Amino acid sequence: MQDGAVVATLQEAALPSPDSLRGPPSPAEGRGNARAPQSILLRPGADLTGFRDAARRLIAEGVPPEAVAWAVTDSPGLFGTETAQAPAAPLALPKPVAALIPQVIPHRDPERYGLLYALIWRVCHGERHLMEVGSDPLVHRLHRMAKAIGRDLHKMHAFLRFRRAEDATGEHFVAWFEPDHHILEAAAPFFVARFRGMRWSILTPEGSARWDTETLTYGPPGDRASLPEGDGFEAGWQTYYESTFNPARTNLKAMRAEMPKKYWHNMPETAAIPALVRAAAGRTDAMIEREPTLPTRREPARAVAAMADQDPKTLEALNAIIKRTEPLVPGATQAVLGEGPVGATVAFVGEQPGDQEDRQGRPFVGPAGQLLSRAMAEAGIDRGASYLTNAVKHFKFEERGKRRIHQKPTAGEVSHYRWWLDRELDFVAPKLVVALGATAVLALTGKAVPITRARGPFRFDRFEDRVQGFITVHPSYLLRLPDEAKEEAYAAFVDDLRRVEALGRELAA
Ligand code: URA
C-alpha cells in the first residue's frame, strides 16, 4: 500500500491551514486544557468502518481534532496507544456530511481522516450548517477531494477492460487497473451490476476484487504479469472503437484529458489511436464540420485555496490575498477590491466589476457605476462616505472581436467568492448593507430571491440583528431597459436610495 505507515496529524505543517480549516477554538482549547494526542490506527486504503468507529468515540469523549493523530499502517502496534474500544453510539450528522464521508475516505491524501474529523467536530460544535458554506476552506477542500474520487471512479468504470481466460473451472475474465485513489471497493459493485453472470477478477496494485457470480470478495494486490494474453474480446473493443471514431473531432488535447494516456495500455482499442489520428486530417477534409473549441477552463480551487493557508486579521490583509489570487475564470486584468472607509454606515454590494472597473481597478466607475453615483447624489448619499464592493471580485467576460462582453457569474462562482465577501463585510462592519441586484442577494443569502418581491428593507440571516439589510435593483438593469421605461425605473431606484439614506441616518444616530 502506498500510504502505509503515514501519520497525519492536524498539528503537522503538512496541513496547509490548521486555523482556517479547524473553525472556532474548541472548549478544551479555550480553557487552555492541553491533552495528550490520541493515535488512531486505521487499516490501509479506505477504512470507512475504522474511521467511523473512531470518530464516534472521539466525539463522545470530546477529543478535539488537534488532539488526534491519524495513522495508517500495515503494522498494528507501531504507534501503540490505540487499544480496542467499545463501540460508541452513532452520530446524528446532517445528511450532506454523512454523504461526504464515504466519498472522501478513498482519497489518497493522508490527511483525509484528520480533515473529515475536523468537519465532524465543527458540525457537532455549533456549525451544523457548515456544509452550506461552499467557500469555507475545509468544506471546499473536502468537496474537491470527493470530486477527485468521482473522477477516478468514472475512469475506472469507463476504462477498465476484461480479458477472457480459462481455468479448471471454466471461463473467467480478468482486468488490471491502476486507480489514482483507494477506490477498488467503491468501484466493484458497478461491475457486479454490469457483469453479474460472469466470473471475473479485478487486479490492482493495492488489492483485488473477485466475483464468482454470487459473492464479491476482496483479496491481496494483483500482478499485471499474471493477466491472460489479449483475446477476441479485446479485438471486439478495437473494432467498435474504430467504427465510432470521428476524425473531424480529433482533438488530441481533449482526448487525452478525457482518456489519459496512462490508461491506454490496459485498453485494447487504444492500439488503434495513433493510426486513426494520423489518418484523421485527410478524412476530415471530406466532412464539413467545425472542430469544437474547448470551453474556458475554470480553476475553482484558487480563491479559497489562497485563503486556506491564511487567516487575514484586517481588511488590508484580506485585500492583499484577493489581489494576488488568480481569477476563478481566467481573463480579468486584476481583482477589483471594495472601496470606502472601514466603519462606513452603509455598504453597497454589486455583482462583479465590469469592463471599466477591470481596467481601472476600482468598483462602480463604468456606466452602471456612474448611474449609481448620480442616483446616490440625488438621494443625498455621500458616495465617499459609503463602502462599495462586489459579490465577485473579478470581471468575467466573453470576447467578441475587440469587445469584452460581461458574463453573469454562475451561482457556483458567487458561492466561491462568498468567503471573501463575508470577511470583507465583517471588517468593514457597516450598519446597513444594500444588495444591488440578484447576484448580490444570492451572495448575501445563499438563495435566489426575486428582487421584485424582496425589494426594500430585508433581514439577511447571516448578520442576525447586528446589521440591517436592504434590497434594490442593480443600476445596470436600468441601463438595459427600453428608453420609455427608463425614467420611471430610475425614479423608483432613487426613491429606494432615499429610504437607504434615511435608514442609514437613523442607524448612525
Ligand atoms: N457592476 C457591478 O456590479 N459592480 C461594478 O463594480 C460595476 C458594475
PDB file of N, CA, C and O in Angstrom, residues 432-468:
ATOM      1  N   LEU A 432     -25.733  49.060   7.735  1.00  0.00           N
ATOM      2  CA  LEU A 432     -26.749  48.751   6.726  1.00  0.00           C
ATOM      3  C   LEU A 432     -26.046  48.216   5.475  1.00  0.00           C
ATOM      4  O   LEU A 432     -25.089  48.830   5.000  1.00  0.00           O
ATOM      5  N   VAL A 433     -26.520  47.065   4.983  1.00  0.00           N
ATOM      6  CA  VAL A 433     -25.939  46.510   3.759  1.00  0.00           C
ATOM      7  C   VAL A 433     -26.997  46.545   2.658  1.00  0.00           C
ATOM      8  O   VAL A 433     -28.109  46.021   2.844  1.00  0.00           O
ATOM      9  N   VAL A 434     -26.656  47.171   1.537  1.00  0.00           N
ATOM     10  CA  VAL A 434     -27.602  47.289   0.425  1.00  0.00           C
ATOM     11  C   VAL A 434     -27.177  46.328  -0.682  1.00  0.00           C
ATOM     12  O   VAL A 434     -26.058  46.428  -1.204  1.00  0.00           O
ATOM     13  N   ALA A 435     -28.054  45.402  -1.019  1.00  0.00           N
ATOM     14  CA  ALA A 435     -27.775  44.477  -2.122  1.00  0.00           C
ATOM     15  C   ALA A 435     -28.307  45.088  -3.404  1.00  0.00           C
ATOM     16  O   ALA A 435     -29.506  45.372  -3.512  1.00  0.00           O
ATOM     17  N   LEU A 436     -27.395  45.285  -4.360  1.00  0.00           N
ATOM     18  CA  LEU A 436     -27.814  45.837  -5.652  1.00  0.00           C
ATOM     19  C   LEU A 436     -28.000  44.668  -6.623  1.00  0.00           C
ATOM     20  O   LEU A 436     -27.033  44.128  -7.164  1.00  0.00           O
ATOM     21  N   GLY A 437     -29.218  44.224  -6.791  1.00  0.00           N
ATOM     22  CA  GLY A 437     -29.496  43.182  -7.779  1.00  0.00           C
ATOM     23  C   GLY A 437     -29.395  41.765  -7.242  1.00  0.00           C
ATOM     24  O   GLY A 437     -28.972  41.520  -6.109  1.00  0.00           O
ATOM     25  N   ALA A 438     -29.784  40.831  -8.113  1.00  0.00           N
ATOM     26  CA  ALA A 438     -29.971  39.434  -7.711  1.00  0.00           C
ATOM     27  C   ALA A 438     -28.679  38.742  -7.310  1.00  0.00           C
ATOM     28  O   ALA A 438     -28.672  37.909  -6.399  1.00  0.00           O
ATOM     29  N   THR A 439     -27.578  39.075  -7.980  1.00  0.00           N
ATOM     30  CA  THR A 439     -26.329  38.369  -7.646  1.00  0.00           C
ATOM     31  C   THR A 439     -25.883  38.748  -6.235  1.00  0.00           C
ATOM     32  O   THR A 439     -25.427  37.881  -5.467  1.00  0.00           O
ATOM     33  N   ALA A 440     -26.036  40.024  -5.894  1.00  0.00           N
ATOM     34  CA  ALA A 440     -25.661  40.450  -4.540  1.00  0.00           C
ATOM     35  C   ALA A 440     -26.551  39.742  -3.517  1.00  0.00           C
ATOM     36  O   ALA A 440     -26.081  39.291  -2.463  1.00  0.00           O
ATOM     37  N   VAL A 441     -27.836  39.619  -3.832  1.00  0.00           N
ATOM     38  CA  VAL A 441     -28.755  38.944  -2.905  1.00  0.00           C
ATOM     39  C   VAL A 441     -28.341  37.482  -2.743  1.00  0.00           C
ATOM     40  O   VAL A 441     -28.291  36.940  -1.632  1.00  0.00           O
ATOM     41  N   LEU A 442     -27.997  36.864  -3.862  1.00  0.00           N
ATOM     42  CA  LEU A 442     -27.552  35.467  -3.803  1.00  0.00           C
ATOM     43  C   LEU A 442     -26.303  35.348  -2.921  1.00  0.00           C
ATOM     44  O   LEU A 442     -26.178  34.434  -2.104  1.00  0.00           O
ATOM     45  N   ALA A 443     -25.387  36.288  -3.090  1.00  0.00           N
ATOM     46  CA  ALA A 443     -24.144  36.230  -2.301  1.00  0.00           C
ATOM     47  C   ALA A 443     -24.423  36.431  -0.811  1.00  0.00           C
ATOM     48  O   ALA A 443     -23.762  35.847   0.032  1.00  0.00           O
ATOM     49  N   LEU A 444     -25.432  37.243  -0.499  1.00  0.00           N
ATOM     50  CA  LEU A 444     -25.678  37.566   0.913  1.00  0.00           C
ATOM     51  C   LEU A 444     -26.615  36.569   1.592  1.00  0.00           C
ATOM     52  O   LEU A 444     -26.607  36.445   2.811  1.00  0.00           O
ATOM     53  N   THR A 445     -27.431  35.890   0.777  1.00  0.00           N
ATOM     54  CA  THR A 445     -28.396  34.970   1.396  1.00  0.00           C
ATOM     55  C   THR A 445     -28.106  33.519   1.055  1.00  0.00           C
ATOM     56  O   THR A 445     -28.591  32.621   1.730  1.00  0.00           O
ATOM     57  N   GLY A 446     -27.341  33.290  -0.010  1.00  0.00           N
ATOM     58  CA  GLY A 446     -27.113  31.913  -0.465  1.00  0.00           C
ATOM     59  C   GLY A 446     -28.302  31.394  -1.251  1.00  0.00           C
ATOM     60  O   GLY A 446     -28.339  30.232  -1.641  1.00  0.00           O
ATOM     61  N   LYS A 447     -29.309  32.243  -1.479  1.00  0.00           N
ATOM     62  CA  LYS A 447     -30.521  31.787  -2.175  1.00  0.00           C
ATOM     63  C   LYS A 447     -30.854  32.736  -3.329  1.00  0.00           C
ATOM     64  O   LYS A 447     -30.498  33.910  -3.289  1.00  0.00           O
ATOM     65  N   ALA A 448     -31.587  32.203  -4.306  1.00  0.00           N
ATOM     66  CA  ALA A 448     -32.081  33.075  -5.368  1.00  0.00           C
ATOM     67  C   ALA A 448     -33.391  33.680  -4.864  1.00  0.00           C
ATOM     68  O   ALA A 448     -34.355  32.958  -4.599  1.00  0.00           O
ATOM     69  N   VAL A 449     -33.392  34.987  -4.661  1.00  0.00           N
ATOM     70  CA  VAL A 449     -34.597  35.662  -4.154  1.00  0.00           C
ATOM     71  C   VAL A 449     -35.061  36.647  -5.230  1.00  0.00           C
ATOM     72  O   VAL A 449     -34.265  37.470  -5.677  1.00  0.00           O
ATOM     73  N   PRO A 450     -36.321  36.572  -5.674  1.00  0.00           N
ATOM     74  CA  PRO A 450     -36.763  37.521  -6.702  1.00  0.00           C
ATOM     75  C   PRO A 450     -36.754  38.954  -6.173  1.00  0.00           C
ATOM     76  O   PRO A 450     -37.358  39.242  -5.130  1.00  0.00           O
ATOM     77  N   ILE A 451     -36.059  39.824  -6.891  1.00  0.00           N
ATOM     78  CA  ILE A 451     -35.902  41.215  -6.436  1.00  0.00           C
ATOM     79  C   ILE A 451     -37.264  41.903  -6.337  1.00  0.00           C
ATOM     80  O   ILE A 451     -37.526  42.653  -5.400  1.00  0.00           O
ATOM     81  N   THR A 452     -38.122  41.639  -7.298  1.00  0.00           N
ATOM     82  CA  THR A 452     -39.406  42.342  -7.302  1.00  0.00           C
ATOM     83  C   THR A 452     -40.173  42.078  -6.004  1.00  0.00           C
ATOM     84  O   THR A 452     -40.850  42.953  -5.481  1.00  0.00           O
ATOM     85  N   ARG A 453     -40.047  40.865  -5.467  1.00  0.00           N
ATOM     86  CA  ARG A 453     -40.774  40.526  -4.233  1.00  0.00           C
ATOM     87  C   ARG A 453     -40.063  41.039  -2.989  1.00  0.00           C
ATOM     88  O   ARG A 453     -40.703  41.455  -2.029  1.00  0.00           O
ATOM     89  N   ALA A 454     -38.719  40.993  -3.034  1.00  0.00           N
ATOM     90  CA  ALA A 454     -37.980  41.281  -1.788  1.00  0.00           C
ATOM     91  C   ALA A 454     -37.513  42.728  -1.706  1.00  0.00           C
ATOM     92  O   ALA A 454     -36.894  43.111  -0.708  1.00  0.00           O
ATOM     93  N   ARG A 455     -37.776  43.515  -2.710  1.00  0.00           N
ATOM     94  CA  ARG A 455     -37.255  44.890  -2.760  1.00  0.00           C
ATOM     95  C   ARG A 455     -37.642  45.672  -1.499  1.00  0.00           C
ATOM     96  O   ARG A 455     -38.787  45.606  -1.056  1.00  0.00           O
ATOM     97  N   GLY A 456     -36.703  46.415  -0.949  1.00  0.00           N
ATOM     98  CA  GLY A 456     -36.979  47.179   0.273  1.00  0.00           C
ATOM     99  C   GLY A 456     -36.167  46.637   1.435  1.00  0.00           C
ATOM    100  O   GLY A 456     -35.230  45.849   1.250  1.00  0.00           O
ATOM    101  N   PRO A 457     -36.533  47.026   2.686  1.00  0.00           N
ATOM    102  CA  PRO A 457     -35.777  46.548   3.852  1.00  0.00           C
ATOM    103  C   PRO A 457     -35.827  45.017   3.911  1.00  0.00           C
ATOM    104  O   PRO A 457     -36.857  44.418   3.595  1.00  0.00           O
ATOM    105  N   PHE A 458     -34.741  44.391   4.292  1.00  0.00           N
ATOM    106  CA  PHE A 458     -34.637  42.929   4.239  1.00  0.00           C
ATOM    107  C   PHE A 458     -33.707  42.476   5.357  1.00  0.00           C
ATOM    108  O   PHE A 458     -32.722  43.164   5.660  1.00  0.00           O
ATOM    109  N   ARG A 459     -34.029  41.341   5.935  1.00  0.00           N
ATOM    110  CA  ARG A 459     -33.155  40.833   7.003  1.00  0.00           C
ATOM    111  C   ARG A 459     -32.268  39.729   6.414  1.00  0.00           C
ATOM    112  O   ARG A 459     -32.777  38.690   6.001  1.00  0.00           O
ATOM    113  N   PHE A 460     -30.980  39.976   6.323  1.00  0.00           N
ATOM    114  CA  PHE A 460     -30.051  38.928   5.863  1.00  0.00           C
ATOM    115  C   PHE A 460     -29.681  38.085   7.071  1.00  0.00           C
ATOM    116  O   PHE A 460     -29.055  38.593   8.023  1.00  0.00           O
ATOM    117  N   ASP A 461     -30.032  36.806   7.025  1.00  0.00           N
ATOM    118  CA  ASP A 461     -29.813  35.955   8.202  1.00  0.00           C
ATOM    119  C   ASP A 461     -28.373  35.977   8.696  1.00  0.00           C
ATOM    120  O   ASP A 461     -28.107  35.899   9.887  1.00  0.00           O
ATOM    121  N   ARG A 462     -27.436  36.060   7.744  1.00  0.00           N
ATOM    122  CA  ARG A 462     -26.030  35.940   8.146  1.00  0.00           C
ATOM    123  C   ARG A 462     -25.596  37.033   9.129  1.00  0.00           C
ATOM    124  O   ARG A 462     -24.661  36.870   9.889  1.00  0.00           O
ATOM    125  N   PHE A 463     -26.315  38.189   9.104  1.00  0.00           N
ATOM    126  CA  PHE A 463     -25.933  39.273  10.017  1.00  0.00           C
ATOM    127  C   PHE A 463     -26.728  39.240  11.315  1.00  0.00           C
ATOM    128  O   PHE A 463     -26.535  40.079  12.178  1.00  0.00           O
ATOM    129  N   GLU A 464     -27.663  38.319  11.405  1.00  0.00           N
ATOM    130  CA  GLU A 464     -28.612  38.282  12.529  1.00  0.00           C
ATOM    131  C   GLU A 464     -29.194  39.688  12.706  1.00  0.00           C
ATOM    132  O   GLU A 464     -29.604  40.271  11.726  1.00  0.00           O
ATOM    133  N   ASP A 465     -29.198  40.218  13.937  1.00  0.00           N
ATOM    134  CA  ASP A 465     -29.801  41.548  14.072  1.00  0.00           C
ATOM    135  C   ASP A 465     -28.770  42.667  14.110  1.00  0.00           C
ATOM    136  O   ASP A 465     -29.084  43.822  14.320  1.00  0.00           O
ATOM    137  N   ARG A 466     -27.502  42.277  13.874  1.00  0.00           N
ATOM    138  CA  ARG A 466     -26.435  43.284  14.014  1.00  0.00           C
ATOM    139  C   ARG A 466     -26.470  44.304  12.884  1.00  0.00           C
ATOM    140  O   ARG A 466     -26.094  45.454  13.048  1.00  0.00           O
ATOM    141  N   VAL A 467     -26.865  43.853  11.707  1.00  0.00           N
ATOM    142  CA  VAL A 467     -26.803  44.716  10.525  1.00  0.00           C
ATOM    143  C   VAL A 467     -28.146  44.662   9.805  1.00  0.00           C
ATOM    144  O   VAL A 467     -28.717  43.594   9.642  1.00  0.00           O
ATOM    145  N   GLN A 468     -28.632  45.808   9.411  1.00  0.00           N
ATOM    146  CA  GLN A 468     -29.893  45.840   8.642  1.00  0.00           C
ATOM    147  C   GLN A 468     -29.590  45.574   7.175  1.00  0.00           C
ATOM    148  O   GLN A 468     -28.472  45.830   6.717  1.00  0.00           O
TER     149      GLN A 468
END
